Amino acid sequence: MSEYLNRVKEIVMVVGTGKIKFKLYGVGSLKEKRKIIKAIIGRIKNVFNISIAETDHNDSLLWAEIGFSMTGNDSRLINSKVDKVLNLADEIGLARIVDTDIEILHI
């Protein structure tokens, strides 16, 4: 029984979280802004199947922030996926990334 408990203790849940702050240009209404953010979120969610949502600056025409998270059991894989999410958000090109914040948690 103790051998089983030792193996269970080795299993780790890894949670990767991130925030991406965008600056938007030429947006004339919140409807336009939400269309842009929805497109960014939809594309990232379709590629990576992660939890993602607009998290801040909801009423601003100039700024937007999205947050995302993913879980797994391999720290290197989660770190790599977080980097790929950031790269894709930049490649989409609908808004300029001005700040990012990521965190990898071992639970």
Coordinates of C-alpha atoms in Angstrom, one line a residue:
M1 CA 0.0 0.0 0.0
S2 CA 2.8 2.5 0.8
E3 CA 4.3 1.9 -2.7
Y4 CA 1.0 3.0 -4.2
L5 CA 0.9 6.1 -2.0
N6 CA 4.5 7.0 -3.0
R7 CA 3.6 6.8 -6.7
V8 CA 0.4 9.0 -6.2
K9 CA 2.5 11.7 -4.4
E10 CA 4.7 11.9 -7.5
I11 CA 1.8 12.8 -9.8
V12 CA 1.7 16.6 -10.1
M13 CA -0.9 18.8 -11.7
V14 CA 0.6 21.6 -13.7
V15 CA -1.5 24.7 -14.3
G16 CA -0.4 27.3 -16.9
T17 CA -2.1 30.7 -16.7
G18 CA -1.5 33.8 -18.7
K19 CA -2.8 37.3 -19.4
I20 CA -2.3 39.2 -22.6
K21 CA -3.0 43.0 -22.7
F22 CA -3.7 44.4 -26.2
K23 CA -3.8 47.9 -27.6
L24 CA -6.5 48.4 -30.3
Y25 CA -6.4 50.9 -33.1
G26 CA -9.2 52.4 -35.2
V27 CA -12.0 51.0 -33.0
G28 CA -15.1 53.2 -33.0
S29 CA -17.4 51.2 -30.8
L30 CA -17.5 48.5 -28.2
K31 CA -19.3 46.3 -30.7
E32 CA -16.2 46.6 -33.0
K33 CA -13.9 45.9 -30.1
R34 CA -15.8 42.8 -29.0
K35 CA -15.8 41.5 -32.6
I36 CA -12.0 41.7 -32.6
I37 CA -11.6 40.2 -29.2
K38 CA -14.1 37.4 -30.0
A39 CA -12.1 36.6 -33.1
I40 CA -8.8 36.4 -31.2
I41 CA -10.4 34.3 -28.4
G42 CA -12.1 32.0 -30.9
R43 CA -9.0 31.3 -33.0
I44 CA -6.9 30.6 -29.9
K45 CA -9.6 28.4 -28.4
N46 CA -10.0 26.4 -31.6
V47 CA -6.3 25.8 -31.9
F48 CA -5.5 24.9 -28.3
N49 CA -8.8 23.9 -26.7
I50 CA -8.1 26.0 -23.5
S51 CA -10.1 28.1 -21.2
I52 CA -9.9 31.7 -22.3
A53 CA -11.9 34.9 -21.8
E54 CA -11.8 38.7 -21.9
T55 CA -10.8 39.6 -18.3
D56 CA -10.3 43.4 -18.1
H57 CA -10.8 46.7 -19.8
N58 CA -14.3 45.6 -21.0
D59 CA -15.5 49.2 -21.5
S60 CA -12.4 50.6 -23.1
L61 CA -12.1 51.2 -26.8
L62 CA -8.3 51.4 -26.7
W63 CA -7.4 48.5 -24.4
A64 CA -8.3 44.8 -24.0
E65 CA -7.1 42.0 -21.8
I66 CA -7.6 38.2 -22.2
G67 CA -6.8 35.5 -19.6
F68 CA -6.3 31.9 -20.3
S69 CA -5.4 28.7 -18.4
M70 CA -4.6 25.1 -19.2
T71 CA -3.8 22.0 -17.1
G72 CA -1.6 19.0 -17.5
N73 CA 1.0 16.8 -15.8
D74 CA 4.1 17.9 -17.8
S75 CA 5.6 21.2 -16.9
R76 CA 7.6 21.5 -20.2
L77 CA 4.6 20.8 -22.3
I78 CA 2.4 23.3 -20.5
N79 CA 5.2 25.9 -20.7
S80 CA 5.5 25.3 -24.4
K81 CA 1.8 25.6 -25.0
V82 CA 1.7 28.9 -23.1
D83 CA 4.4 30.2 -25.3
K84 CA 2.6 29.0 -28.4
V85 CA -0.6 30.7 -27.3
L86 CA 1.3 34.0 -26.9
N87 CA 2.8 33.6 -30.3
L88 CA -0.5 32.8 -32.0
A89 CA -2.1 35.9 -30.3
D90 CA 0.6 38.0 -31.9
E91 CA 0.4 36.3 -35.3
I92 CA -3.3 36.9 -35.6
G93 CA -2.5 40.6 -35.9
L94 CA -5.8 42.1 -35.0
A95 CA -4.4 44.0 -32.0
R96 CA -1.0 44.8 -30.7
I97 CA 0.3 43.0 -27.6
V98 CA 1.6 45.5 -25.1
D99 CA 2.1 43.2 -22.1
T100 CA 2.0 39.6 -21.1
D101 CA 2.1 37.8 -17.7
I102 CA 2.4 34.0 -17.4
E103 CA 2.6 31.7 -14.4
I104 CA 3.2 28.0 -14.2
L105 CA 1.9 26.4 -11.0
H106 CA 2.7 22.9 -9.7
I107 CA -0.1 21.6 -7.5

